[in-house]
Short mmCIF file of C-alpha atoms in Angstrom, two decimals:
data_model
loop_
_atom_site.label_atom_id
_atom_site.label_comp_id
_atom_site.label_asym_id
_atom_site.label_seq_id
_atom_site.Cartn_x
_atom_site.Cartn_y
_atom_site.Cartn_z
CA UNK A 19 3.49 4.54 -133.40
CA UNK A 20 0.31 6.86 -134.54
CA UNK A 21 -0.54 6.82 -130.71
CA UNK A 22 2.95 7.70 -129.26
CA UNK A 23 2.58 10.83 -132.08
CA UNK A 24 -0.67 11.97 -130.45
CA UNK A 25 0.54 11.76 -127.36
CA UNK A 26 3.70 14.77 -128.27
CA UNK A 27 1.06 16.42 -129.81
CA UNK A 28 -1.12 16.88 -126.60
CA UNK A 29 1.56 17.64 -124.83
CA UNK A 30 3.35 20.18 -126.86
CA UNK A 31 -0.63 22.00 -127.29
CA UNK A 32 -0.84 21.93 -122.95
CA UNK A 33 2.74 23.33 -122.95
CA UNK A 34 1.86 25.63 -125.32
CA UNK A 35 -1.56 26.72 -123.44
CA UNK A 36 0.46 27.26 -120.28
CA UNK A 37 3.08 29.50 -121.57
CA UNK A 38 -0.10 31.29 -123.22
CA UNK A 39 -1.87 31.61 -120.08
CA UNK A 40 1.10 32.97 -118.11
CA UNK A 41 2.22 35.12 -120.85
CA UNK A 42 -1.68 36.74 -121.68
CA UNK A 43 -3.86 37.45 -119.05
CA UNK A 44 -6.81 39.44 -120.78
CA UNK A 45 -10.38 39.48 -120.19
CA UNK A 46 -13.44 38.55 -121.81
CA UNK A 47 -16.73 40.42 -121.22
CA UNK A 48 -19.96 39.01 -122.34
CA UNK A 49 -23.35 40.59 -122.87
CA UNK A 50 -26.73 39.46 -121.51
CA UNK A 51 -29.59 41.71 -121.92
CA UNK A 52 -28.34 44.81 -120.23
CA UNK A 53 -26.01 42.70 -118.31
CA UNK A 54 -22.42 42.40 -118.62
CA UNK A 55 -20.14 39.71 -117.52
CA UNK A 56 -16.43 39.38 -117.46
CA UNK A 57 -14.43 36.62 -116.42
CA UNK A 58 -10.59 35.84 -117.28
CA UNK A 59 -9.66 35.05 -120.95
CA UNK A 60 -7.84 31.80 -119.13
CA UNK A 61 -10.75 30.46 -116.89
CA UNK A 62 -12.88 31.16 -120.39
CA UNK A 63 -11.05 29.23 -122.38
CA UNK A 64 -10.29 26.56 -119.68
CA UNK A 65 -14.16 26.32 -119.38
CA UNK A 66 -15.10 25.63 -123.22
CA UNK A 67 -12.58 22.92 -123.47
CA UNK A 68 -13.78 21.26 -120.12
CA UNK A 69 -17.58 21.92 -121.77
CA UNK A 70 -16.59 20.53 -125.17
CA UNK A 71 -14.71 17.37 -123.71
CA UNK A 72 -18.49 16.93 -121.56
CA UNK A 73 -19.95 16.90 -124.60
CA UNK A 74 -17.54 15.13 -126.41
CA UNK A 75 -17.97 12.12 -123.86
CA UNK A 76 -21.67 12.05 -123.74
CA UNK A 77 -22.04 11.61 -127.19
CA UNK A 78 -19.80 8.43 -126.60
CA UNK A 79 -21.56 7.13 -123.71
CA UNK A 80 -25.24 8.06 -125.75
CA UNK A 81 -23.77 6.35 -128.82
CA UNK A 82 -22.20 3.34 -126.71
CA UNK A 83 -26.01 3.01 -124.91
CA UNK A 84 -27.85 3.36 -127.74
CA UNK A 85 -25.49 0.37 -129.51
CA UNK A 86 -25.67 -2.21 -127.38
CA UNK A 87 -28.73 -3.77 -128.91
CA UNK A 88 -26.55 -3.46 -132.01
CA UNK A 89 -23.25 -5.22 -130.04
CA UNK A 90 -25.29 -7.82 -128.38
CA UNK A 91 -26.83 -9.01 -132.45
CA UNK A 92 -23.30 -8.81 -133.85
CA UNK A 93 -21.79 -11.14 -131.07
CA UNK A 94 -24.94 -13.68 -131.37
CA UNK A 95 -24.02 -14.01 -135.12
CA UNK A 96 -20.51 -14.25 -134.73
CA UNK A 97 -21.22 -17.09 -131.84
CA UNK A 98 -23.61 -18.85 -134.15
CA UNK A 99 -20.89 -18.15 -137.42
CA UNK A 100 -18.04 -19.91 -135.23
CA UNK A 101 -20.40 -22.90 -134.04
CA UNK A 102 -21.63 -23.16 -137.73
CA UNK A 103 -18.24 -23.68 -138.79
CA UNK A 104 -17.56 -25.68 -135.92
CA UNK A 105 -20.68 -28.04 -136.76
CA UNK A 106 -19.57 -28.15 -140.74
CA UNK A 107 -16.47 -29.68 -139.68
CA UNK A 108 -17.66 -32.09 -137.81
CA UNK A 109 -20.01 -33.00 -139.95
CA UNK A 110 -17.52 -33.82 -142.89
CA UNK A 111 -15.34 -35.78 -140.53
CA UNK A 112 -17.91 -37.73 -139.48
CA UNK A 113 -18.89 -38.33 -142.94
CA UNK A 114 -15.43 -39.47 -144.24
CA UNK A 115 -15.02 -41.67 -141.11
CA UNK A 116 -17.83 -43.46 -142.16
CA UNK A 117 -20.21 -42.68 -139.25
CA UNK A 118 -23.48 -41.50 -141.23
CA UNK A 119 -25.72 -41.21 -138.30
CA UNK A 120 -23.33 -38.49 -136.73
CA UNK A 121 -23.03 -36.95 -140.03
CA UNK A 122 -26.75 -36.09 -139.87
CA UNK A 123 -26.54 -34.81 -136.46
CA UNK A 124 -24.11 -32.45 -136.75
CA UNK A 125 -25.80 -31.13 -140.25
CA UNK A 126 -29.20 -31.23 -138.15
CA UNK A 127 -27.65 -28.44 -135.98
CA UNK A 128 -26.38 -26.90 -138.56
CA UNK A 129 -29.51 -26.48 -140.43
CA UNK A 130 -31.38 -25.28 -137.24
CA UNK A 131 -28.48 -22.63 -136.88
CA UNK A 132 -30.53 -19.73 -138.52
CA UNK A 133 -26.84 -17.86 -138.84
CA UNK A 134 -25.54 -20.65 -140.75
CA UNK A 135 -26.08 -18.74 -144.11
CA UNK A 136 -24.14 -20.27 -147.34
CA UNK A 137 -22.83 -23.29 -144.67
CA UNK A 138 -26.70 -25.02 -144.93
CA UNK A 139 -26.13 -26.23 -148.61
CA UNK A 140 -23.04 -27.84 -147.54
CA UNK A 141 -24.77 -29.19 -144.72
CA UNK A 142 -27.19 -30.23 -146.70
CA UNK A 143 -24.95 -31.85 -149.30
CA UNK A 144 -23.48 -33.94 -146.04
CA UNK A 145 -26.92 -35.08 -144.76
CA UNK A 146 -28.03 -36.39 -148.12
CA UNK A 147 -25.15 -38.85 -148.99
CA UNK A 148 -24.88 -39.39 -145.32
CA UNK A 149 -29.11 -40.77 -145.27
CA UNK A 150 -28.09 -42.23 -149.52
CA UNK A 151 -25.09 -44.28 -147.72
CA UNK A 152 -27.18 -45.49 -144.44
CA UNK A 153 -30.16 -46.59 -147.30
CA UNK A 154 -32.36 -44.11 -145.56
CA UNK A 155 -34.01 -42.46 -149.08
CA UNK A 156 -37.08 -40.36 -147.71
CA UNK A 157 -34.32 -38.91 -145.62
CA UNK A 158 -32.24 -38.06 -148.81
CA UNK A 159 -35.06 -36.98 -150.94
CA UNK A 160 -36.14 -34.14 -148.04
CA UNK A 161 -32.16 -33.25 -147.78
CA UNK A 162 -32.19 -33.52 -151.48
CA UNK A 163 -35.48 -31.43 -151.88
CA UNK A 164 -34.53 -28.81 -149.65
CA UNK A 165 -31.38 -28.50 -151.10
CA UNK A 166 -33.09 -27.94 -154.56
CA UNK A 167 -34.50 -24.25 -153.39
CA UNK A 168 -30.71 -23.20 -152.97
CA UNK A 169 -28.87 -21.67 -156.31
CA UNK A 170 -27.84 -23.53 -158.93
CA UNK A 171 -24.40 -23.43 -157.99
CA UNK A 172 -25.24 -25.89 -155.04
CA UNK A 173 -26.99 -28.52 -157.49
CA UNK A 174 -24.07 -30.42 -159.00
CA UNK A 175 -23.71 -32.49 -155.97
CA UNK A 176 -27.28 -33.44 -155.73
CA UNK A 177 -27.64 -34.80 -159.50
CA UNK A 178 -24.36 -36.61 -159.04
CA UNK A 179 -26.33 -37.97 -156.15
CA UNK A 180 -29.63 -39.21 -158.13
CA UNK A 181 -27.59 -40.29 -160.88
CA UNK A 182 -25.52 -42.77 -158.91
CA UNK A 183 -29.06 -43.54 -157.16
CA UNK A 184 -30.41 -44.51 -160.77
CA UNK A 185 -27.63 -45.98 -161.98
CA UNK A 186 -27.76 -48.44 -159.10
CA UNK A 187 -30.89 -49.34 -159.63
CA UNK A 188 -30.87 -49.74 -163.56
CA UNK A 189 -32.67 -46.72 -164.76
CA UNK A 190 -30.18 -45.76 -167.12
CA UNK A 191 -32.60 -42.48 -168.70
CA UNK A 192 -32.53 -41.56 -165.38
CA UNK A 193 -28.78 -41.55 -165.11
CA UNK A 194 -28.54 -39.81 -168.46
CA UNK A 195 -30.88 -36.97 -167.56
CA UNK A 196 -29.08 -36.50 -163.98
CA UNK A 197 -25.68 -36.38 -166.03
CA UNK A 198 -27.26 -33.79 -168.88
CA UNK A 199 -28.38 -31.51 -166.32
CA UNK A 200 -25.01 -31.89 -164.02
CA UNK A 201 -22.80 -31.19 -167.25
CA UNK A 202 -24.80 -27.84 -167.69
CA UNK A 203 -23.26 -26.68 -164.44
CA UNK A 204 -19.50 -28.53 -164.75
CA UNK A 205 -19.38 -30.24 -168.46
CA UNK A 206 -16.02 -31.27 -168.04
CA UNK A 207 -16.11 -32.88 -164.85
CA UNK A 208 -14.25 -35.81 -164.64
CA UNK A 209 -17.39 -37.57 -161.86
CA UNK A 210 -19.44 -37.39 -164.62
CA UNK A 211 -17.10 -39.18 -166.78
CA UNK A 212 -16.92 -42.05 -164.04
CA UNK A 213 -20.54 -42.32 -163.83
CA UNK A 214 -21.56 -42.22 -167.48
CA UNK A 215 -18.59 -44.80 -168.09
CA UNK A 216 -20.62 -47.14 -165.78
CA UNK A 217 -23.87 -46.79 -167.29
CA UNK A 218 -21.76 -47.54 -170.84
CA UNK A 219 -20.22 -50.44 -169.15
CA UNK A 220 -23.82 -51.75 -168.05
CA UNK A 221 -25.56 -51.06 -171.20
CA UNK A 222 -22.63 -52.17 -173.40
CA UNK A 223 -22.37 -48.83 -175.71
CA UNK A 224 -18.44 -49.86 -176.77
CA UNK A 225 -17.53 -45.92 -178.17
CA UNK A 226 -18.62 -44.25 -175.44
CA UNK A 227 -16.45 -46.36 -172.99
CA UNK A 228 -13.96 -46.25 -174.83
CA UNK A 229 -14.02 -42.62 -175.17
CA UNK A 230 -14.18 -41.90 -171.37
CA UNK A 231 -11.17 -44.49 -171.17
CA UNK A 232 -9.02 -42.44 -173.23
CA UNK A 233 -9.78 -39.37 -171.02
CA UNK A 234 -10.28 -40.45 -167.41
CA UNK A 235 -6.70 -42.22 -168.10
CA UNK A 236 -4.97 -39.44 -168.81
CA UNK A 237 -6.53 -37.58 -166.20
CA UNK A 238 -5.30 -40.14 -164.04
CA UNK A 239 -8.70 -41.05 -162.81
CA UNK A 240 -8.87 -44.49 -164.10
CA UNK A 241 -6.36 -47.28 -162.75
CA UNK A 242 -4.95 -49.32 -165.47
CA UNK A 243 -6.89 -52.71 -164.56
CA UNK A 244 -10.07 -50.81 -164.55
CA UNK A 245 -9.40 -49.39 -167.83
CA UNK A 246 -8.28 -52.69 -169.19
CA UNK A 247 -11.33 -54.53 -167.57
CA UNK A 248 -13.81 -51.39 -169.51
CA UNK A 249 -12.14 -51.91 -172.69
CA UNK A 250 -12.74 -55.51 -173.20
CA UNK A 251 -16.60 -54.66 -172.52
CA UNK A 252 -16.52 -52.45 -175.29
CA UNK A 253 -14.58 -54.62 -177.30
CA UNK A 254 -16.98 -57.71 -176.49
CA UNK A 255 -20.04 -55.28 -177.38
CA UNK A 256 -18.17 -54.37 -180.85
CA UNK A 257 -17.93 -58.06 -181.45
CA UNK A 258 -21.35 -59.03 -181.18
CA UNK A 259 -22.58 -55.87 -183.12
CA UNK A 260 -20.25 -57.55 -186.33
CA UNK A 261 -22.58 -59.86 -187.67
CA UNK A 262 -20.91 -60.24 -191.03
CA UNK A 263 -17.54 -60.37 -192.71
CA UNK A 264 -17.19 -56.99 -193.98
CA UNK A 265 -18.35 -55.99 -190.28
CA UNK A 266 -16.28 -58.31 -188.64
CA UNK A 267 -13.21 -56.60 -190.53
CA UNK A 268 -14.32 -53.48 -189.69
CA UNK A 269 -14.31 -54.31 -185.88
CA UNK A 270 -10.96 -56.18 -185.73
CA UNK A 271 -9.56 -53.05 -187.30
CA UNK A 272 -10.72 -50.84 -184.41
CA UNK A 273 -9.36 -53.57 -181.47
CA UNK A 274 -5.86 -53.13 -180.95
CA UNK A 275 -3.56 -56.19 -181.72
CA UNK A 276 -2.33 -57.18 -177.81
CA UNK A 277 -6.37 -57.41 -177.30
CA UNK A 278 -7.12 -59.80 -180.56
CA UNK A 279 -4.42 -61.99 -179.75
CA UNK A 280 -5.12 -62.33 -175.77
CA UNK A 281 -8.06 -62.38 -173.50
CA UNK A 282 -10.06 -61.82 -176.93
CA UNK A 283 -8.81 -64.57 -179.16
CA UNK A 284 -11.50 -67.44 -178.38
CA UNK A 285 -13.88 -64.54 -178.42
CA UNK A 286 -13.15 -63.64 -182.23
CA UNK A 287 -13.10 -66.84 -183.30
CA UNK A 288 -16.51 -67.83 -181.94
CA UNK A 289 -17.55 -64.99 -183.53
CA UNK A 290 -15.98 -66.16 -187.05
CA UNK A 291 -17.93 -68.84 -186.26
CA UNK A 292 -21.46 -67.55 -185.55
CA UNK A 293 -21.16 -65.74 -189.22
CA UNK A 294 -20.32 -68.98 -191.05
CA UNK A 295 -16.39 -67.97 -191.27
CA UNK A 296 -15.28 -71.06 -190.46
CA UNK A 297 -12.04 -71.00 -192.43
CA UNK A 298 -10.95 -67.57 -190.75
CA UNK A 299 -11.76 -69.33 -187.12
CA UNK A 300 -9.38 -72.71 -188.30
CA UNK A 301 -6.87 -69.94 -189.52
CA UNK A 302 -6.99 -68.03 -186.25
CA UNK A 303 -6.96 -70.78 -183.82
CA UNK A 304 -3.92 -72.70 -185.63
CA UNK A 305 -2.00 -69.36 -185.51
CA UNK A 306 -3.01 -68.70 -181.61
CA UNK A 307 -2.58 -72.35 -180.33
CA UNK A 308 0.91 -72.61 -180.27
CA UNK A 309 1.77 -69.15 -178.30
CA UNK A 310 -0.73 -69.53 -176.06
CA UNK A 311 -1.96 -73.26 -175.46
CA UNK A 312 -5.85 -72.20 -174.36
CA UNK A 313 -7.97 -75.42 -174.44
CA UNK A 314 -10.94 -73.11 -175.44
CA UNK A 315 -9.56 -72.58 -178.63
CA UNK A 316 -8.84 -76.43 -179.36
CA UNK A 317 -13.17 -77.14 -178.23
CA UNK A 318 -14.03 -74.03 -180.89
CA UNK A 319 -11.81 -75.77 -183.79
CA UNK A 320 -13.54 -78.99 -183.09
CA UNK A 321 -16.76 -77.42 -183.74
CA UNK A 322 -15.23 -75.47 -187.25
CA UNK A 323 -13.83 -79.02 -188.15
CA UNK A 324 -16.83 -79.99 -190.01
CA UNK A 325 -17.17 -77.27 -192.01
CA UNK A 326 -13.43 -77.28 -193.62
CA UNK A 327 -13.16 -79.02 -196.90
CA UNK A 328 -11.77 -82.23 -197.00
CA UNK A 329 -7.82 -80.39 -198.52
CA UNK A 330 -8.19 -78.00 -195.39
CA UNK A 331 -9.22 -80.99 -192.80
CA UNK A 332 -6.16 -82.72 -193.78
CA UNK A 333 -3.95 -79.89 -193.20
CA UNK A 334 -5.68 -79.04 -189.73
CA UNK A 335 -5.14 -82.34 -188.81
CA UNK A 336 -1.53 -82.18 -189.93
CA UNK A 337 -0.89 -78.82 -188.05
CA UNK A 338 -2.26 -79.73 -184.90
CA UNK A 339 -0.38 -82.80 -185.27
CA UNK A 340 2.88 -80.69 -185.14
CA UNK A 341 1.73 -79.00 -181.70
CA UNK A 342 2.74 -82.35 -180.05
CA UNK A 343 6.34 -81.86 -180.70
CA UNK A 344 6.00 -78.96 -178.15
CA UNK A 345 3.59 -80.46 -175.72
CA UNK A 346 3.58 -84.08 -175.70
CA UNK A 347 1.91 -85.00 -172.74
CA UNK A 348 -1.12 -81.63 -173.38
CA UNK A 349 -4.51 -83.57 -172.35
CA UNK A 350 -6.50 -81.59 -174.35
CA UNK A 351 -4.51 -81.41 -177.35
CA UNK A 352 -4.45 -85.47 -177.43
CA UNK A 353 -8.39 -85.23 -176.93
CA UNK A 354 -8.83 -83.20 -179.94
CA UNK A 355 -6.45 -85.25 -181.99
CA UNK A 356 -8.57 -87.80 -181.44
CA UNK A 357 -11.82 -86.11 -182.22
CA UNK A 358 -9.99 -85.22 -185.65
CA UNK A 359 -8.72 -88.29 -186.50
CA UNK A 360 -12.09 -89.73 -185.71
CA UNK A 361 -14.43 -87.49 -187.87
CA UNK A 362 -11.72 -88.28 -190.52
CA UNK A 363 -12.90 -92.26 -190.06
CA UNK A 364 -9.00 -92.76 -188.86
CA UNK A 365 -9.63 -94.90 -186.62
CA UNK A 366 -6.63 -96.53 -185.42
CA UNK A 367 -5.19 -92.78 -184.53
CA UNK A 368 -7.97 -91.65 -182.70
CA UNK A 369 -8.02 -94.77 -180.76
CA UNK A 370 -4.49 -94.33 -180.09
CA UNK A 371 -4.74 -90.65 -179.14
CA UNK A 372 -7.87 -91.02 -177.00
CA UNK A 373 -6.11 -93.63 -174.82
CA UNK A 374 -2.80 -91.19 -174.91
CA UNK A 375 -5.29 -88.35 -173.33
CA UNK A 376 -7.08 -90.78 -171.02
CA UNK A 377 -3.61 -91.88 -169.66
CA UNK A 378 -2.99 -88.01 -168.57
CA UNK A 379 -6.12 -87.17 -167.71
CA UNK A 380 -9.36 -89.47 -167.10
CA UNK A 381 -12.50 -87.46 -168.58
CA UNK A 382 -16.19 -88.39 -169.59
CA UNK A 383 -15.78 -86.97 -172.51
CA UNK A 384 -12.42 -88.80 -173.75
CA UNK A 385 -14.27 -92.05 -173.02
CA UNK A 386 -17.81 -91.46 -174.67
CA UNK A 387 -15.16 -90.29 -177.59
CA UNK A 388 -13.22 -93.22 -177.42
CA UNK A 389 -16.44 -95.73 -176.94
CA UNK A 390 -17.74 -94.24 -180.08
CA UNK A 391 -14.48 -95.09 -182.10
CA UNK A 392 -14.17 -98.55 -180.94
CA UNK A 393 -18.26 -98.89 -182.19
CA UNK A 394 -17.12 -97.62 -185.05
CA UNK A 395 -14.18 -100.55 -185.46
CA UNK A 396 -16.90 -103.23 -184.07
CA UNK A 397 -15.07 -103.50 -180.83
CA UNK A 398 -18.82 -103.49 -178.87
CA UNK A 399 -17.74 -104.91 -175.67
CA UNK A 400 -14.63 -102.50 -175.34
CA UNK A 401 -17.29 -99.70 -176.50
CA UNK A 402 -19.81 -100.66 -174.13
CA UNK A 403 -16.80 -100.59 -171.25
CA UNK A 404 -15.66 -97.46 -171.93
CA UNK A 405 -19.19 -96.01 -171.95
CA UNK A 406 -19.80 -97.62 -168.60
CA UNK A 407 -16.93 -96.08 -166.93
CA UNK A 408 -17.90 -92.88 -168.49
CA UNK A 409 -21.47 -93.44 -166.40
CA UNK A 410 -19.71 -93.83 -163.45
CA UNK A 411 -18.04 -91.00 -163.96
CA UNK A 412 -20.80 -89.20 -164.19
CA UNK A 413 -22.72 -90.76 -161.52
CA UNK A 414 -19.83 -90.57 -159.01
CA UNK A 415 -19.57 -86.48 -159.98
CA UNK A 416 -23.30 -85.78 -159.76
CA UNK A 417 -23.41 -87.82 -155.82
CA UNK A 418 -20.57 -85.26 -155.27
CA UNK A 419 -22.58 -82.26 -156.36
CA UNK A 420 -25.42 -83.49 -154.08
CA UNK A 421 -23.37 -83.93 -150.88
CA UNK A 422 -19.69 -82.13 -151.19
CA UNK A 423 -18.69 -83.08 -147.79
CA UNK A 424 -18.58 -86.67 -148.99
#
């Protein structure tokens, strides 16, 4: 549009000249010295705009000469700008396809591109996880190195780098000074979150995983299993830290019911046990047993057994007892029984319940158990038959062990 306007322009100001130049026909007299020239007022005028439009289009063709230099620089960069850009993309596909050794070719170019500009930290970036993925570490720690001189802008990437690095090899103040210096730049970066709550989960510090549990879950960086599988570390790690009652209350109160009566049920009471609250294990394991049948707990409450006073023995016995109503034919339940009655000189019982478990399920254990009640009633040669077979047993399952293909 501005062009098709100039172009009525010029042609109304020639139309206009014409009509002048018909219409006026003076002269114009100029004075050299004691000369004096005259010419037409038209061929003057003609003249100086023929003279200014020379001038007018050396200037161009001076200024287009003396630019070249200028023209040929500013096409070289934009060349070596396109194929920089060019190179970075290649680069990070070949990184995300896996194929590391292409990675650092393409950021090789890139870095010998001396128009690359802000592009080489990225490159950079590429070739170091490329050469920390392909194992090649002096190749990293150059990239990494290098990448150090840039501003501090670039850096997050490269202590994310060392701190995985560190973390991988078990140098956890490492990792934390890595993370320190990475949360200067970014402190709420949810990477650093992931990493830390990896080092927590290695070094067992229960509230700092289960801090970053509560946050990376809601920032949806944390599936559900993982969080789950975190959380019972922590919970574990609070466990072992409660080394007394008032402790051990104090823990249970921070673990969240679902978790005390699940995957952490024999853990707890195993832990009653280690501080000598062998009453709160017995309680625990006869309220657990029956919603959840897990033979662990039946193996702890023969260990607490011994410790209960004769009134709370009796009504063990009784309870567990009652289970069989529910599971009649439960191996391990019939086992136990018979462990009970046993230690409670019962002998009859435990005979009867050891034979009950040996008909469901023939064990070493249920035999030595059952050998050792029959010594007990002076039975010797049905003792010294059970223990036998219980040898066997155990000689059959060790020549197994040796040579599985057998």
């Amino acid at each position: 549009m501005r062009s098709l306007i100039w172009i009525i322009i010029l042609f109304a100001l020639a139309a206009g000249i014409a009509v002048l130049a018909q219409n006026y026909s003076g002269m114009a007299h100029i004075v050299l010295g004691d000369t004096l020239y005259s010419m037409n007022l038209n061929t003057l005028i003609i003249g100086m705009l023929l003279l200014w439009l020379l001038l007018y289009l050396l200037m161009k063709l001076t200024k287009t000469i003396a630019g070249v230099p200028g023209g040929f620089r500013r096409m070289n960069k934009k060349y070596h700008l396109r194929k920089a850009d060019s190179e970075l993309n290649e680069a990070g596909m070949a990184f995300f396809e896996g194929r590391y050794q292409k990675t650092r070719q393409f950021a090789q170019k890139l870095l010998d591109n001396k128009q690359a500009g802000d592009k080489l930290p990225l490159a950079l970036i590429f070739a170091a996880y490329a050469a920390q993925e392909s194992g090649d570490t002096a190749a990293r720690n150059q990239y990494l190195d290098e990448l150090a001189q840039h501003s501090e802008k670039y850096q997050l990437p490269r202590h994310l780098l060392l701190a995985e690095d560190a973390l991988a090899k078990g140098d956890y103040a490492a990792v934390n000074t890595q993370l320190q210096a990475a949360r200067k730049i970014s402190p709420d970066l949810t990477q650093i979150a992931k990493i830390d709550l990896r080092r927590a989960v290695e070094e067992q510090e229960a509230e700092t995983i289960l801090k970053h549990c509560t946050r990376l879950l809601k920032n949806g960086a944390l599936s559900l299993k993982e969080a789950a599988a975190a959380r019972q570390v922590a919970y574990r790690a609070m466990l072992a830290e409660a080394v007394d009652a008032k402790s051990m209350k104090r823990c249970l109160k921070k673990i969240p019911e679902e978790e005390r009566n699940g995957l952490l049920a024999v853990e707890i009471v195993r832990r009653y046990c280690a501080n000598g609250q062998f009453k709160e294990a017995a309680n625990k394991i006869k309220k657990r047993y029956p919603l959840d049948a897990n033979p662990e707990l039946l193996r702890v409450l023969d260990d607490v057994f011994p410790y209960l006073s004769e009134k709370e023995q009796g009504k063990t016995l009784e309870e567990a007892e009652g289970w069989l109503k529910n599971t009649p034919r439960d191996a391990d339940l019939l086992l136990l029984l018979g462990q009970l009655a046993q230690r409670k000189q019962l002998w009859g019982k435990a005979q009867g319940y050891l034979e009950a478990a040996l008909s469901l399920r023939d064990s070493v254990v249920a035999r030595l158990q059952l050998s050792q009640v029959l010594t007990d009633m002076d039975r010797i040669e049905e003792a010294e038959k059970q223990r036998r077979l219980a040898l066997e047993m155990m000689a059959a399952a060790e020549n197994v062990a040796e040579d599985p293909t057998t």
